[in-house]
Amino acid sequence: MATHAGGLTATRPVRVQGLVRGFGERTVLDGLDLEVGAGEFVALLGRSGSGKSTLLRALAGLDGDVTGSGLVDVPENSSVVFQDARLLPWQRVLDNVVLGLRGSAAPERGRAALAEVGLAGRERAWPSELSGGEQQRVALARALVSEPELLLADEPFGALDALTRLRMHDLLRELCARHRPAVLLVTHDVDEAVTLADRVLLLDAGRVAVDLAIDLPAPRSHRQPQFLAYRESLLRALGVDQTEG
Amino acid sequence: MTASVLARPRAAATAPARKPRRRLKPGRPIPFGAALGPFLLLAVWAVGSAAGWLDSRTLSAPWTVVTTASDLVADGRLQDNLAISAQRAGLGLAIGTVIGTVLALIAGLSRWGEAILDGPIQIKRAIPALALVPLLILWLGIGEQMKVTTITLGVLVPVYIHTHNGLRSIDSRYVELGESLRLRRAVFLRRIVLPGALPGFLLGMRFAVVGAWLALVVVEQINSTSGIGYMMELARQYGQTDVIIVGLVLYGLLGLLSDGAVRLAQRRALSWRRTLAD
């Protein structure tokens, strides 16, 4: 059985020890250890099938039906952003944002969250009337409106076009600076990881193979030499040879 | 989606040299096209009656039917019978809808509920509601109870089947979303399950309203002393085809009206959907 120990550690919101997860015969996570500090932005890289999403789902408590063991200690108040915006098509935008909120202040907080992602005035729109990028912004507003201590994001920009993705990076960085949640961002995009994260983890064979602190001044850009150095070392660890290209 | 296709400028039409592309669609809709068929039918009927090809004992003329209808309205028989019929159908429809929906929710939300309920209802579905009438007469007599029960049974099945199907086809990603937001069961039901099952429920209702009138016809023609069906049955004994046709037209109108009402509700309630039909 998967174990989920609820609890709160002020300094280290996320603590994972000896996490094992598997599907049938195949072991995906094999004794993984992970700690994420308060307000820390961690990007999770890895080849497809390396267990990135499995780890994220374990942290989100969305893997009730898998076999596994290990300690997972995450804050009670955590939010998930999925790859698809996952808005309820039959609820208007504002109702989607406040879906998980209780109390009479919910609409007000929802409006404020929508304004923060630049969608003030679209409260009464149906999700189908929004573009893909706008839908994902609503999903971000929904995730942050509850002021989570931990934000779990599973390739949230994977389905967006390159230009929209860059705008979303800026937005996410702003929002994280303001709300200071701990973030675990699963991505397959090395540039995205280096641009956004304080720390990049590389998952391989069910464990954390590389743990790289990114020490770059903001605003980060592809033109910084250190940026390229981080990028290259991560690509090499992923098994991509840059010299050929 | 469709709008953008239609709005695209017709490049082929403006380019002089190019032959216009063959249109494969049936073309523009004819104004009031839906009324054309019935109108033609009415015309044939009227001409046939006026020319004397149709014996009035076989089929009364349209104008006879109209005057008969106004006579029936004048002496109050039509309204009284219609009120009784509408009450039976409405009562059966209401009870059947509630039971069907509740059963669908129980079967849709719990494995035990599905295991216990789904089988019997599928069996009931295989037995026409009207085949149960003899048994229901033995159990409940020939009064209102039997009539309303028959209608209820006819309504319950489509409401259950379609609502249950709607529930089952709610995207599991939305269930996962609810879990990730730690929604309480009541909120999950109100915000995700019920609206998700609404399209199925409304489709079930369209079958249900038609089923209600259908069951009504049968129960009112057996051992009844009131209602449109009774009025028609009596007319048969006296050979009054005009009265029978008034009843038939009435049934048709009621069916059309109630189906239209459900369709209107469907359009209102599902305004969030963008489908090809829009």
PDB file of C-alpha atoms in Angstrom, chain B residues 63-260:
ATOM      1  CA  TRP B  63     -63.193  20.614 -41.429  1.00  0.00           C
ATOM      2  CA  THR B  64     -65.463  18.052 -39.726  1.00  0.00           C
ATOM      3  CA  VAL B  65     -62.623  17.323 -37.340  1.00  0.00           C
ATOM      4  CA  VAL B  66     -62.210  21.033 -36.621  1.00  0.00           C
ATOM      5  CA  THR B  67     -65.918  21.569 -35.930  1.00  0.00           C
ATOM      6  CA  THR B  68     -66.036  18.414 -33.800  1.00  0.00           C
ATOM      7  CA  ALA B  69     -63.072  19.720 -31.820  1.00  0.00           C
ATOM      8  CA  SER B  70     -64.792  23.050 -31.211  1.00  0.00           C
ATOM      9  CA  ASP B  71     -68.007  21.234 -30.208  1.00  0.00           C
ATOM     10  CA  LEU B  72     -66.016  19.112 -27.766  1.00  0.00           C
ATOM     11  CA  VAL B  73     -64.414  22.250 -26.363  1.00  0.00           C
ATOM     12  CA  ALA B  74     -67.791  23.989 -26.155  1.00  0.00           C
ATOM     13  CA  ASP B  75     -69.395  21.292 -24.029  1.00  0.00           C
ATOM     14  CA  GLY B  76     -66.225  20.938 -21.932  1.00  0.00           C
ATOM     15  CA  ARG B  77     -65.557  17.263 -22.699  1.00  0.00           C
ATOM     16  CA  LEU B  78     -62.209  17.917 -24.331  1.00  0.00           C
ATOM     17  CA  GLN B  79     -60.819  20.021 -21.492  1.00  0.00           C
ATOM     18  CA  ASP B  80     -62.026  17.620 -18.788  1.00  0.00           C
ATOM     19  CA  ASN B  81     -60.534  14.591 -20.500  1.00  0.00           C
ATOM     20  CA  LEU B  82     -57.341  16.435 -21.342  1.00  0.00           C
ATOM     21  CA  ALA B  83     -56.930  17.594 -17.746  1.00  0.00           C
ATOM     22  CA  ILE B  84     -57.325  14.035 -16.451  1.00  0.00           C
ATOM     23  CA  SER B  85     -54.890  12.680 -19.036  1.00  0.00           C
ATOM     24  CA  ALA B  86     -52.328  15.408 -18.400  1.00  0.00           C
ATOM     25  CA  GLN B  87     -52.560  14.773 -14.677  1.00  0.00           C
ATOM     26  CA  ARG B  88     -51.906  11.044 -15.127  1.00  0.00           C
ATOM     27  CA  ALA B  89     -49.021  11.598 -17.511  1.00  0.00           C
ATOM     28  CA  GLY B  90     -47.540  14.377 -15.385  1.00  0.00           C
ATOM     29  CA  LEU B  91     -47.762  12.375 -12.178  1.00  0.00           C
ATOM     30  CA  GLY B  92     -46.246   9.280 -13.758  1.00  0.00           C
ATOM     31  CA  LEU B  93     -43.552  11.354 -15.407  1.00  0.00           C
ATOM     32  CA  ALA B  94     -42.635  13.120 -12.167  1.00  0.00           C
ATOM     33  CA  ILE B  95     -42.500   9.980 -10.043  1.00  0.00           C
ATOM     34  CA  GLY B  96     -40.685   7.990 -12.744  1.00  0.00           C
ATOM     35  CA  THR B  97     -38.118  10.742 -13.276  1.00  0.00           C
ATOM     36  CA  VAL B  98     -37.336  11.022  -9.576  1.00  0.00           C
ATOM     37  CA  ILE B  99     -37.038   7.255  -9.087  1.00  0.00           C
ATOM     38  CA  GLY B 100     -35.018   6.794 -12.285  1.00  0.00           C
ATOM     39  CA  THR B 101     -32.601   9.570 -11.361  1.00  0.00           C
ATOM     40  CA  VAL B 102     -32.120   8.389  -7.791  1.00  0.00           C
ATOM     41  CA  LEU B 103     -31.529   4.800  -8.922  1.00  0.00           C
ATOM     42  CA  ALA B 104     -29.054   6.007 -11.563  1.00  0.00           C
ATOM     43  CA  LEU B 105     -27.158   8.013  -8.955  1.00  0.00           C
ATOM     44  CA  ILE B 106     -26.992   5.065  -6.575  1.00  0.00           C
ATOM     45  CA  ALA B 107     -25.880   2.699  -9.330  1.00  0.00           C
ATOM     46  CA  GLY B 108     -23.473   5.238 -10.793  1.00  0.00           C
ATOM     47  CA  LEU B 109     -21.733   6.214  -7.585  1.00  0.00           C
ATOM     48  CA  SER B 110     -21.350   2.888  -5.804  1.00  0.00           C
ATOM     49  CA  ARG B 111     -20.224  -0.488  -7.042  1.00  0.00           C
ATOM     50  CA  TRP B 112     -22.673  -2.214  -4.704  1.00  0.00           C
ATOM     51  CA  GLY B 113     -25.511  -0.072  -5.985  1.00  0.00           C
ATOM     52  CA  GLU B 114     -24.634  -0.975  -9.550  1.00  0.00           C
ATOM     53  CA  ALA B 115     -24.314  -4.669  -8.748  1.00  0.00           C
ATOM     54  CA  ILE B 116     -27.718  -4.778  -7.088  1.00  0.00           C
ATOM     55  CA  LEU B 117     -29.757  -2.335  -9.201  1.00  0.00           C
ATOM     56  CA  ASP B 118     -28.447  -2.485 -12.725  1.00  0.00           C
ATOM     57  CA  GLY B 119     -29.421  -6.119 -13.415  1.00  0.00           C
ATOM     58  CA  PRO B 120     -33.083  -5.824 -12.440  1.00  0.00           C
ATOM     59  CA  ILE B 121     -33.500  -2.583 -14.377  1.00  0.00           C
ATOM     60  CA  GLN B 122     -31.912  -4.102 -17.486  1.00  0.00           C
ATOM     61  CA  ILE B 123     -34.349  -6.999 -17.137  1.00  0.00           C
ATOM     62  CA  LYS B 124     -37.225  -4.553 -16.726  1.00  0.00           C
ATOM     63  CA  ARG B 125     -36.006  -2.805 -19.857  1.00  0.00           C
ATOM     64  CA  ALA B 126     -36.371  -6.015 -21.827  1.00  0.00           C
ATOM     65  CA  ILE B 127     -40.010  -6.332 -20.727  1.00  0.00           C
ATOM     66  CA  PRO B 128     -42.247  -3.749 -22.397  1.00  0.00           C
ATOM     67  CA  ALA B 129     -43.969  -1.613 -19.759  1.00  0.00           C
ATOM     68  CA  LEU B 130     -47.302  -2.415 -21.354  1.00  0.00           C
ATOM     69  CA  ALA B 131     -46.801  -6.173 -20.975  1.00  0.00           C
ATOM     70  CA  LEU B 132     -46.971  -5.622 -17.233  1.00  0.00           C
ATOM     71  CA  VAL B 133     -50.475  -4.145 -17.433  1.00  0.00           C
ATOM     72  CA  PRO B 134     -52.342  -7.423 -16.784  1.00  0.00           C
ATOM     73  CA  LEU B 135     -50.276  -8.063 -13.677  1.00  0.00           C
ATOM     74  CA  LEU B 136     -50.641  -4.491 -12.485  1.00  0.00           C
ATOM     75  CA  ILE B 137     -54.427  -4.709 -12.921  1.00  0.00           C
ATOM     76  CA  LEU B 138     -54.486  -7.801 -10.704  1.00  0.00           C
ATOM     77  CA  TRP B 139     -52.335  -6.081  -8.084  1.00  0.00           C
ATOM     78  CA  LEU B 140     -53.674  -2.552  -8.137  1.00  0.00           C
ATOM     79  CA  GLY B 141     -57.108  -2.795  -9.743  1.00  0.00           C
ATOM     80  CA  ILE B 142     -58.154  -0.607 -12.652  1.00  0.00           C
ATOM     81  CA  GLY B 143     -58.026   2.733 -10.838  1.00  0.00           C
ATOM     82  CA  GLU B 144     -55.644   5.642 -11.021  1.00  0.00           C
ATOM     83  CA  GLN B 145     -52.943   3.776  -9.102  1.00  0.00           C
ATOM     84  CA  MET B 146     -52.539   1.198 -11.844  1.00  0.00           C
ATOM     85  CA  LYS B 147     -52.484   3.872 -14.566  1.00  0.00           C
ATOM     86  CA  VAL B 148     -49.909   6.064 -12.867  1.00  0.00           C
ATOM     87  CA  THR B 149     -47.776   3.039 -11.961  1.00  0.00           C
ATOM     88  CA  THR B 150     -47.720   1.862 -15.584  1.00  0.00           C
ATOM     89  CA  ILE B 151     -46.641   5.312 -16.777  1.00  0.00           C
ATOM     90  CA  THR B 152     -44.038   5.525 -14.016  1.00  0.00           C
ATOM     91  CA  LEU B 153     -42.533   2.209 -15.055  1.00  0.00           C
ATOM     92  CA  GLY B 154     -42.365   3.352 -18.666  1.00  0.00           C
ATOM     93  CA  VAL B 155     -40.635   6.599 -17.685  1.00  0.00           C
ATOM     94  CA  LEU B 156     -38.234   5.192 -15.125  1.00  0.00           C
ATOM     95  CA  VAL B 157     -36.281   3.012 -17.522  1.00  0.00           C
ATOM     96  CA  PRO B 158     -35.102   5.592 -20.089  1.00  0.00           C
ATOM     97  CA  VAL B 159     -34.322   8.112 -17.348  1.00  0.00           C
ATOM     98  CA  TYR B 160     -32.273   5.522 -15.489  1.00  0.00           C
ATOM     99  CA  ILE B 161     -30.461   4.166 -18.546  1.00  0.00           C
ATOM    100  CA  HIS B 162     -29.389   7.524 -19.938  1.00  0.00           C
ATOM    101  CA  THR B 163     -28.565   9.184 -16.611  1.00  0.00           C
ATOM    102  CA  HIS B 164     -26.531   6.152 -15.563  1.00  0.00           C
ATOM    103  CA  ASN B 165     -24.730   6.188 -18.886  1.00  0.00           C
ATOM    104  CA  GLY B 166     -24.067   9.915 -18.501  1.00  0.00           C
ATOM    105  CA  LEU B 167     -22.634   9.357 -15.028  1.00  0.00           C
ATOM    106  CA  ARG B 168     -20.423   6.526 -16.190  1.00  0.00           C
ATOM    107  CA  SER B 169     -19.027   8.572 -19.050  1.00  0.00           C
ATOM    108  CA  ILE B 170     -17.910  11.526 -16.889  1.00  0.00           C
ATOM    109  CA  ASP B 171     -14.227  11.959 -17.641  1.00  0.00           C
ATOM    110  CA  SER B 172     -12.132  10.360 -14.896  1.00  0.00           C
ATOM    111  CA  ARG B 173      -9.786  13.350 -15.151  1.00  0.00           C
ATOM    112  CA  TYR B 174     -12.487  15.485 -13.532  1.00  0.00           C
ATOM    113  CA  VAL B 175     -12.792  12.974 -10.702  1.00  0.00           C
ATOM    114  CA  GLU B 176      -9.029  13.237 -10.248  1.00  0.00           C
ATOM    115  CA  LEU B 177      -9.332  17.025 -10.211  1.00  0.00           C
ATOM    116  CA  GLY B 178     -11.920  16.741  -7.451  1.00  0.00           C
ATOM    117  CA  GLU B 179      -9.577  14.522  -5.471  1.00  0.00           C
ATOM    118  CA  SER B 180      -6.673  16.920  -5.934  1.00  0.00           C
ATOM    119  CA  LEU B 181      -8.838  19.807  -4.663  1.00  0.00           C
ATOM    120  CA  ARG B 182     -10.034  17.657  -1.742  1.00  0.00           C
ATOM    121  CA  LEU B 183     -13.661  18.351  -2.588  1.00  0.00           C
ATOM    122  CA  ARG B 184     -16.261  17.276  -0.080  1.00  0.00           C
ATOM    123  CA  ARG B 185     -18.640  14.608  -1.356  1.00  0.00           C
ATOM    124  CA  ALA B 186     -21.543  17.057  -1.551  1.00  0.00           C
ATOM    125  CA  VAL B 187     -19.551  19.575  -3.593  1.00  0.00           C
ATOM    126  CA  PHE B 188     -18.223  16.799  -5.830  1.00  0.00           C
ATOM    127  CA  LEU B 189     -21.794  15.692  -6.493  1.00  0.00           C
ATOM    128  CA  ARG B 190     -23.122  19.186  -7.129  1.00  0.00           C
ATOM    129  CA  ARG B 191     -20.283  20.563  -9.223  1.00  0.00           C
ATOM    130  CA  ILE B 192     -18.960  17.536 -11.091  1.00  0.00           C
ATOM    131  CA  VAL B 193     -21.312  14.552 -11.013  1.00  0.00           C
ATOM    132  CA  LEU B 194     -24.699  16.202 -11.569  1.00  0.00           C
ATOM    133  CA  PRO B 195     -23.679  18.647 -14.310  1.00  0.00           C
ATOM    134  CA  GLY B 196     -21.610  15.902 -15.928  1.00  0.00           C
ATOM    135  CA  ALA B 197     -24.608  13.590 -16.031  1.00  0.00           C
ATOM    136  CA  LEU B 198     -27.036  16.312 -17.140  1.00  0.00           C
ATOM    137  CA  PRO B 199     -26.689  15.730 -20.909  1.00  0.00           C
ATOM    138  CA  GLY B 200     -27.498  12.049 -20.383  1.00  0.00           C
ATOM    139  CA  PHE B 201     -30.381  12.855 -18.063  1.00  0.00           C
ATOM    140  CA  LEU B 202     -31.945  15.270 -20.551  1.00  0.00           C
ATOM    141  CA  LEU B 203     -31.637  12.751 -23.362  1.00  0.00           C
ATOM    142  CA  GLY B 204     -33.392  10.255 -21.082  1.00  0.00           C
ATOM    143  CA  MET B 205     -36.114  12.830 -20.459  1.00  0.00           C
ATOM    144  CA  ARG B 206     -36.791  13.156 -24.181  1.00  0.00           C
ATOM    145  CA  PHE B 207     -37.477   9.442 -24.372  1.00  0.00           C
ATOM    146  CA  ALA B 208     -39.377   9.592 -21.088  1.00  0.00           C
ATOM    147  CA  VAL B 209     -41.928  12.240 -22.108  1.00  0.00           C
ATOM    148  CA  VAL B 210     -42.762  10.330 -25.274  1.00  0.00           C
ATOM    149  CA  GLY B 211     -42.941   7.114 -23.235  1.00  0.00           C
ATOM    150  CA  ALA B 212     -45.320   8.744 -20.774  1.00  0.00           C
ATOM    151  CA  TRP B 213     -47.871   9.636 -23.465  1.00  0.00           C
ATOM    152  CA  LEU B 214     -47.446   6.210 -25.027  1.00  0.00           C
ATOM    153  CA  ALA B 215     -48.236   4.425 -21.782  1.00  0.00           C
ATOM    154  CA  LEU B 216     -51.121   6.813 -21.243  1.00  0.00           C
ATOM    155  CA  VAL B 217     -52.809   5.786 -24.499  1.00  0.00           C
ATOM    156  CA  VAL B 218     -52.796   2.154 -23.505  1.00  0.00           C
ATOM    157  CA  VAL B 219     -53.968   2.519 -19.930  1.00  0.00           C
ATOM    158  CA  GLU B 220     -56.763   4.878 -20.930  1.00  0.00           C
ATOM    159  CA  GLN B 221     -58.139   2.518 -23.525  1.00  0.00           C
ATOM    160  CA  ILE B 222     -58.500  -0.336 -21.055  1.00  0.00           C
ATOM    161  CA  ASN B 223     -61.286  -0.095 -18.515  1.00  0.00           C
ATOM    162  CA  SER B 224     -61.148   3.663 -18.243  1.00  0.00           C
ATOM    163  CA  THR B 225     -63.980   6.116 -17.694  1.00  0.00           C
ATOM    164  CA  SER B 226     -62.131   9.324 -18.371  1.00  0.00           C
ATOM    165  CA  GLY B 227     -59.231  10.767 -20.359  1.00  0.00           C
ATOM    166  CA  ILE B 228     -58.483  11.255 -24.035  1.00  0.00           C
ATOM    167  CA  GLY B 229     -57.975   7.537 -24.557  1.00  0.00           C
ATOM    168  CA  TYR B 230     -61.419   6.866 -23.092  1.00  0.00           C
ATOM    169  CA  MET B 231     -62.941   9.545 -25.299  1.00  0.00           C
ATOM    170  CA  MET B 232     -61.422   7.844 -28.342  1.00  0.00           C
ATOM    171  CA  GLU B 233     -62.462   4.368 -27.239  1.00  0.00           C
ATOM    172  CA  LEU B 234     -66.028   5.570 -26.789  1.00  0.00           C
ATOM    173  CA  ALA B 235     -65.920   7.178 -30.223  1.00  0.00           C
ATOM    174  CA  ARG B 236     -64.835   3.837 -31.695  1.00  0.00           C
ATOM    175  CA  GLN B 237     -67.950   2.187 -30.257  1.00  0.00           C
ATOM    176  CA  TYR B 238     -70.133   4.838 -31.891  1.00  0.00           C
ATOM    177  CA  GLY B 239     -68.138   4.945 -35.107  1.00  0.00           C
ATOM    178  CA  GLN B 240     -67.164   8.623 -34.725  1.00  0.00           C
ATOM    179  CA  THR B 241     -63.938   8.864 -36.710  1.00  0.00           C
ATOM    180  CA  ASP B 242     -63.906  12.641 -36.250  1.00  0.00           C
ATOM    181  CA  VAL B 243     -63.617  12.320 -32.475  1.00  0.00           C
ATOM    182  CA  ILE B 244     -60.912   9.665 -32.847  1.00  0.00           C
ATOM    183  CA  ILE B 245     -58.926  11.992 -35.080  1.00  0.00           C
ATOM    184  CA  VAL B 246     -59.323  14.866 -32.619  1.00  0.00           C
ATOM    185  CA  GLY B 247     -57.804  12.549 -30.002  1.00  0.00           C
ATOM    186  CA  LEU B 248     -54.966  11.539 -32.321  1.00  0.00           C
ATOM    187  CA  VAL B 249     -54.141  15.158 -33.168  1.00  0.00           C
ATOM    188  CA  LEU B 250     -54.202  15.966 -29.470  1.00  0.00           C
ATOM    189  CA  TYR B 251     -51.795  13.137 -28.646  1.00  0.00           C
ATOM    190  CA  GLY B 252     -49.498  14.276 -31.419  1.00  0.00           C
ATOM    191  CA  LEU B 253     -49.545  17.875 -30.241  1.00  0.00           C
ATOM    192  CA  LEU B 254     -48.904  16.870 -26.641  1.00  0.00           C
ATOM    193  CA  GLY B 255     -45.968  14.703 -27.667  1.00  0.00           C
ATOM    194  CA  LEU B 256     -44.481  17.437 -29.841  1.00  0.00           C
ATOM    195  CA  LEU B 257     -44.986  20.115 -27.199  1.00  0.00           C
ATOM    196  CA  SER B 258     -43.432  18.122 -24.386  1.00  0.00           C
ATOM    197  CA  ASP B 259     -40.497  17.056 -26.552  1.00  0.00           C
ATOM    198  CA  GLY B 260     -40.023  20.699 -27.536  1.00  0.00           C
TER     199      GLY B 260
END
